[in-house]
Coordinates of C-alpha atoms in Angstrom, one line a residue:
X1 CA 0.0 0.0 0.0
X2 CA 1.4 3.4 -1.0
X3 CA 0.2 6.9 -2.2
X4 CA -2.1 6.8 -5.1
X5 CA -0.2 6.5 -8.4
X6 CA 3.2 5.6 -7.1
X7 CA 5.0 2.5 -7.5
X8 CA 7.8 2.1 -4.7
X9 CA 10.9 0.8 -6.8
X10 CA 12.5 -2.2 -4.5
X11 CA 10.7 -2.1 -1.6
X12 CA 11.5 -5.2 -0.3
X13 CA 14.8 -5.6 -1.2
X14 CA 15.7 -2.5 0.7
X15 CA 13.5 -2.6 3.6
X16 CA 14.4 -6.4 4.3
X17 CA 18.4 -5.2 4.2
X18 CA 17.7 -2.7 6.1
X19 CA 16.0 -4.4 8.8
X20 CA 18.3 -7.5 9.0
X21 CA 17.5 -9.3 12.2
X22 CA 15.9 -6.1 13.8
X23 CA 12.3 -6.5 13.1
X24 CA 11.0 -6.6 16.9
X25 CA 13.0 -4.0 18.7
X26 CA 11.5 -1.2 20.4
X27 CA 14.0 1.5 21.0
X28 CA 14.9 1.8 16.6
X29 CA 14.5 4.8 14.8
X30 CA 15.2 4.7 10.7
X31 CA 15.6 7.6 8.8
X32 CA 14.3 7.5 5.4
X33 CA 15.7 10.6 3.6
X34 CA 13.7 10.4 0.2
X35 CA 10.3 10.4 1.7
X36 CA 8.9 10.2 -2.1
X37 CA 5.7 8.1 -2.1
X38 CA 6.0 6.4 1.6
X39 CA 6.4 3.1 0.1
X40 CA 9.6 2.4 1.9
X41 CA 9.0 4.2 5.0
X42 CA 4.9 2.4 5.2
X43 CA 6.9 -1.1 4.6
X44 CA 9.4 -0.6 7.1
X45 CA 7.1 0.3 9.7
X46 CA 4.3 -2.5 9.1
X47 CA 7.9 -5.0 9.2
X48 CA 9.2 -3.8 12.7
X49 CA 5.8 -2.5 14.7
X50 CA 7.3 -1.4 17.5
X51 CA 10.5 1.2 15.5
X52 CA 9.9 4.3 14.6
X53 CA 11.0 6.4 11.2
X54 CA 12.1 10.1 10.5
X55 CA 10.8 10.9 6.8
X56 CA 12.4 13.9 4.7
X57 CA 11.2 15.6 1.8
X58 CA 11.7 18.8 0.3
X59 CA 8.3 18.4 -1.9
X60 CA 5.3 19.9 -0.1
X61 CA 3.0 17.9 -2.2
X62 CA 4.5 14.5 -0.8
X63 CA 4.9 15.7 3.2
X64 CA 0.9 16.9 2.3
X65 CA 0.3 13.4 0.7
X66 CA 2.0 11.5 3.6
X67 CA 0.5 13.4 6.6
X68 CA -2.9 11.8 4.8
X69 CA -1.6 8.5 4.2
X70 CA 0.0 7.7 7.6
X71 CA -2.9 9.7 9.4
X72 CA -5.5 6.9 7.8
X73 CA -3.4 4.2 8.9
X74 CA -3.1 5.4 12.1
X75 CA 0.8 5.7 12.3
X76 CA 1.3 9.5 12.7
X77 CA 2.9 8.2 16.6
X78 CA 5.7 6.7 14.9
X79 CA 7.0 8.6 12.0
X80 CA 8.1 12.4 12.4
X81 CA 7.3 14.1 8.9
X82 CA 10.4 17.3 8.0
X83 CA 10.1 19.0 5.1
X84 CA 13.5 19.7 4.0
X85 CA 16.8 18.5 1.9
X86 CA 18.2 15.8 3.0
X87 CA 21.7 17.6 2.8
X88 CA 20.5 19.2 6.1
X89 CA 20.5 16.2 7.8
X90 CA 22.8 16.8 10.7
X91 CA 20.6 19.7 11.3
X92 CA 17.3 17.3 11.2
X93 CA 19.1 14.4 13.3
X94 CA 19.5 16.9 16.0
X95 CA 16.1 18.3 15.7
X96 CA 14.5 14.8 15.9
X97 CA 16.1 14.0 19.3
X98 CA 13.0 14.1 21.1
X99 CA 11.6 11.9 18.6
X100 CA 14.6 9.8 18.4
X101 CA 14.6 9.8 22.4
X102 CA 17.8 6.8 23.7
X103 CA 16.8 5.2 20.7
X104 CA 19.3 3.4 18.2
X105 CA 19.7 4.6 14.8
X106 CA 19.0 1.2 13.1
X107 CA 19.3 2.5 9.6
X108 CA 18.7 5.1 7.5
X109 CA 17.7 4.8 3.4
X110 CA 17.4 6.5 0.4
X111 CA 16.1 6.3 -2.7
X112 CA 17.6 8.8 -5.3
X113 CA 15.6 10.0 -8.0
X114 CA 12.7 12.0 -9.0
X115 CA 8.9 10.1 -7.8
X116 CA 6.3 9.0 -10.4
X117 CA 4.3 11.7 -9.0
X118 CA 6.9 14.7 -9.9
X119 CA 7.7 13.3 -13.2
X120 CA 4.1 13.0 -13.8
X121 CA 2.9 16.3 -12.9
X122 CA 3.6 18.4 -15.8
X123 CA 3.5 21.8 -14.0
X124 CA 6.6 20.5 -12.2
X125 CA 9.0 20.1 -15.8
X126 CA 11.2 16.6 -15.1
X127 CA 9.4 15.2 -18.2
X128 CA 9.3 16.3 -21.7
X129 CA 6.1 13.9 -21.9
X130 CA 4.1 16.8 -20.9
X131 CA 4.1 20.3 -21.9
X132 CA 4.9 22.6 -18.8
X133 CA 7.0 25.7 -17.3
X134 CA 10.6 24.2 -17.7
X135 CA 11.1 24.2 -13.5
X136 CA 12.6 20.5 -12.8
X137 CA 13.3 22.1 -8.7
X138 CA 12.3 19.2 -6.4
X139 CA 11.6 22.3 -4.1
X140 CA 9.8 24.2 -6.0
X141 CA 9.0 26.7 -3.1
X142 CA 12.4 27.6 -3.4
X143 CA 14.9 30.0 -4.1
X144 CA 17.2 27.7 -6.6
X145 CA 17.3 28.3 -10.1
X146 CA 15.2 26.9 -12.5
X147 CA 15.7 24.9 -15.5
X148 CA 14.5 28.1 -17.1
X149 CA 16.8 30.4 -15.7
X150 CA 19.9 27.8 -17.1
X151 CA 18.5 27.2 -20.2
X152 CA 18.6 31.1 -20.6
X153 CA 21.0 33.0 -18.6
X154 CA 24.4 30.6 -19.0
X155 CA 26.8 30.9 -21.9
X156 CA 27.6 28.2 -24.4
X157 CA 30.3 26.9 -22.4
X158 CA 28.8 26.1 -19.5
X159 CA 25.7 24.1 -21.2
X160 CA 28.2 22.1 -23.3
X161 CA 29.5 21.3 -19.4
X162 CA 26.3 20.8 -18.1
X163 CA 25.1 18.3 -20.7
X164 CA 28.3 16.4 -20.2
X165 CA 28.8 16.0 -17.0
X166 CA 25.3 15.1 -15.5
X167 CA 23.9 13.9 -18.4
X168 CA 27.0 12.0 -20.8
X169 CA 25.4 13.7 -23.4
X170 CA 27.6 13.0 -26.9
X171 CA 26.0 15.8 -28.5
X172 CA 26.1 18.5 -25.8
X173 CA 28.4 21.2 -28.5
X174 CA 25.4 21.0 -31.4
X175 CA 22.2 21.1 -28.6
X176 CA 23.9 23.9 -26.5
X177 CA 24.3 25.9 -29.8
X178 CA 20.9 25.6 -30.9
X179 CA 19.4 26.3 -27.4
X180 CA 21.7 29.9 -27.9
X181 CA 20.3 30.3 -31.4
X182 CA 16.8 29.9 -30.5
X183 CA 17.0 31.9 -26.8
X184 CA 18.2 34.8 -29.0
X185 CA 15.0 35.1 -30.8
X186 CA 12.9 33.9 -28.0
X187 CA 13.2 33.0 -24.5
X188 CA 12.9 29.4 -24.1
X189 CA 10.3 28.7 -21.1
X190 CA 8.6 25.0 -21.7
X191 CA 9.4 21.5 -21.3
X192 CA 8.3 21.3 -25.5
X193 CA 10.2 24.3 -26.8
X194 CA 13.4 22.4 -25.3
X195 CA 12.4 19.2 -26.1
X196 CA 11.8 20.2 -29.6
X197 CA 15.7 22.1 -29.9
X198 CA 17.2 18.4 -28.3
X199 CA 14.9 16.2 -31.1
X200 CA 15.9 18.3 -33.8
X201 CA 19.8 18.6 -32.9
X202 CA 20.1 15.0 -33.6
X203 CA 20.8 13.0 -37.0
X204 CA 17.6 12.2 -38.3
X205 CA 18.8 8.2 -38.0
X206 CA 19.4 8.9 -34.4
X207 CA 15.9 10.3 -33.1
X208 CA 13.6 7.1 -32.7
X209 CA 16.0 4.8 -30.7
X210 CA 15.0 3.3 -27.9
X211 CA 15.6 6.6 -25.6
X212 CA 14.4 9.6 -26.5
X213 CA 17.1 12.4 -27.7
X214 CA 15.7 14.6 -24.8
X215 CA 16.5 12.2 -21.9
X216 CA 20.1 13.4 -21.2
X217 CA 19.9 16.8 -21.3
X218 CA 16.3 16.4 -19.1
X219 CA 18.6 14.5 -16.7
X220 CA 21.6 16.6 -16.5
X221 CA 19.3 20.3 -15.8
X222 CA 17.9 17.9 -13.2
X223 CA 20.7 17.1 -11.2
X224 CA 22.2 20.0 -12.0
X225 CA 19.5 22.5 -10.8
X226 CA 19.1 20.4 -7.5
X227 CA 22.3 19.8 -7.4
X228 CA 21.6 16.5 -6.5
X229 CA 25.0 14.8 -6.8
X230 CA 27.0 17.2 -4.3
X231 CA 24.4 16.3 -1.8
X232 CA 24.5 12.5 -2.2
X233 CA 28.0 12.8 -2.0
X234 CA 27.7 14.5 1.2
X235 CA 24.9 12.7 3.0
X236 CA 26.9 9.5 2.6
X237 CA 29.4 10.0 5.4
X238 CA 26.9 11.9 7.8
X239 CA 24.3 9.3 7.7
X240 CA 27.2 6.4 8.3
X241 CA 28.2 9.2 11.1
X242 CA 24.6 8.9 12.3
X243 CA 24.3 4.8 12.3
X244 CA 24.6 2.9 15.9
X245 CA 27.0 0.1 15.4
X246 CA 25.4 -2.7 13.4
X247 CA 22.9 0.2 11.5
X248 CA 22.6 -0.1 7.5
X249 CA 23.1 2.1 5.2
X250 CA 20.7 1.2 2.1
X251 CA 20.8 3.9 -1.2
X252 CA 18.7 3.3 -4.7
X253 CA 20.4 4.7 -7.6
X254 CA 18.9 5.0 -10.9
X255 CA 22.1 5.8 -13.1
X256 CA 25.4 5.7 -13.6
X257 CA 26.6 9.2 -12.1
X258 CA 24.7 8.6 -8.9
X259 CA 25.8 4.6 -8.6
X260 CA 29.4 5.4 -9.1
X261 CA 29.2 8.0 -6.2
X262 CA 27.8 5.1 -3.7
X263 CA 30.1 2.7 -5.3
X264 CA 33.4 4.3 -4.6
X265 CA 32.1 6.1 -1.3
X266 CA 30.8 2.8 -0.1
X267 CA 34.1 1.2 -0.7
X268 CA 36.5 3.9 0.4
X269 CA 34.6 3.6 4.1
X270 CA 35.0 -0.3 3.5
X271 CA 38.7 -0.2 3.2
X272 CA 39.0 1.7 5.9
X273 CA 36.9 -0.7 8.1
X274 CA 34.0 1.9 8.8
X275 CA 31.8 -0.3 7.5
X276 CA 31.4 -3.7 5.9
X277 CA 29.2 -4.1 2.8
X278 CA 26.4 -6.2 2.5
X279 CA 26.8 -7.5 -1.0
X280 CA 29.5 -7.3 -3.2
X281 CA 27.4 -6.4 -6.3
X282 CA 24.0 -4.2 -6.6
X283 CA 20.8 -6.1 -6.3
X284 CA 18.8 -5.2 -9.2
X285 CA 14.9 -5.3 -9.8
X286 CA 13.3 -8.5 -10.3
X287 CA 12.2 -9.2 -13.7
X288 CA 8.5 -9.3 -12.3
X289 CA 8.7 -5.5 -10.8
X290 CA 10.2 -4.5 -14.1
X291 CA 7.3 -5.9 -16.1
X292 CA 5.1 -4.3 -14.1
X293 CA 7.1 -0.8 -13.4
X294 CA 9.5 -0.3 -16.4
X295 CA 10.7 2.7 -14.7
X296 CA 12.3 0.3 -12.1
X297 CA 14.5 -1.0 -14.7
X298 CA 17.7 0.7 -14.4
X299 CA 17.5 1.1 -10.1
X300 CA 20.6 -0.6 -8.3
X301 CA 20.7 -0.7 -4.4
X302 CA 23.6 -0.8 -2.8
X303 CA 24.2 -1.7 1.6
X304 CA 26.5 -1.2 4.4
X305 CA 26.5 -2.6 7.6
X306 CA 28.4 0.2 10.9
X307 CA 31.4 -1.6 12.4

């Protein structure tokens, strides 16, 4: 059970790693830093009935959707609801301590990525499959920049870097061009009018593959606007910081920028005997989830145990 039209990706997977042999204890808190749809945080909570979880979001419409959720199923007792980034969360561990009370941090998860419900809501701008204000801030109460404001205020240079950096993106020199050509005679504002400049910088042989030309550049403004790869990188060490000894560390990626920043984070605390992993490889979606949520296809989880 989750919030209407949300499909948690690897909810079992992560929620049984996380819990390991600590489903009856009384005195756990978890911290589940990507709030999203509740799916992991509802799981985790039926699993171990007596722990309690600390959920963060910086996206009003899923704290407002949760409050709902875990008010109808009568858990608002043991989850504590903070709306903010989970790169605050030093700041929001030492907020939560009378939540937390002489409880021990158990574990703390998160899964990285934008929810169905953002990249369905076409006001929001992750998707191109909807025409809407080119935004793509998970906080979009906030002060950051918009996808907008890049797509129209940074030079040539600094696209082509954008593009290739968060989003790999082979043809970032031609699409960066064409995004200053067209900004020149108009300002570029929608999720189409860029959509249309990416589709249309591409070979004609190269625009009906099996990913859409758009999907790069979508992803890099993404991370790049929320600069989601700087906070991952930085949550890492405070959340192992925050772990009682034996607490797991359990992260969902969903590509290759964000996986390689768990991968070599997770191992560098490994070497140094911080903490031990839990598998040597990422466990992967099983083929049933992936048949019946394709957007689960390309999600890798990765776990650590505290020494």
């Amino acid at each position: 059970m989750e919030f209407k039209g949300h499909e948690t990706v690897m909810k079992n997977e992560l929620v049984e790693c996380l819990i390991g042999n600590e489903t009856g204890g009384s005195d756990l808190v978890f911290f589940d830093l990507t709030l999203g749809g509740g799916g992991h945080s509802f799981e985790l909570l039926k699993r171990s009935p007596l722990a309690k979880v600390v959920a963060i979001d910086q996206d009003e419409d899923a704290l407002a959707n949760a409050l709902a959720f875990f008010k109808e199923k009568g858990l608002l007792d043991r989850i504590k609801l903070v709306r903010s980034n989970f790169s605050n969360f030093p700041l929001i561990l030492k907020e939560s301590k009378n939540f937390i009370g002489e409880s021990k941090i158990a574990g703390v998860m998160a899964d990285i990525g934008v929810s169905s419900h953002q990249f369905d809501e076409g006001k929001r701008g992750f998707s191109f499959r909807f025409d809407g204000p080119l935004d793509m801030r998970m906080n979009y109460t906030s002060n950051l920049e918009t996808a907008s404001d890049v797509i129209n205020e940074y030079d040539k240079e600094s696209l082509v870097e954008i593009f290739k950096k968060y989003g790999e993106e082979k043809l970032a020199d031609r699409i960066a061009e064409n995004i200053c050509d067209r900004r020149a005679k108009q300002k570029i504002t929608t999720t189409k009018e860029l959509e249309n400049i990416v589709f249309h910088s591409y070979p004609k042989k190269w625009r009906y593959g099996r990913t859409h030309p758009a999907t790069k550049v979508f992803q890099a403004l993404r991370i790049f606007v929320n600069k989601e790869l700087e906070v991952l990188e930085s949550m890492i060490p405070q959340a192992i910081s925050a772990l009682s000894t034996g607490g797991r560390l359990g992260i969902i990626t969903f590509h290759s920028l964000e996986d390689r920043i768990v991968k070599h984070s997770f191992r560098d605390f490994d070497k140094n005997e911080q903490v031990k992993l839990l598998q040597r490889k990422p466990l992967i979606p099983s083929d049933d989830e992936i048949s019946m949520n394709p957007r689960s296809r390309s999600a890798k989880l990765r776990v650590v145990t505290k020494l």
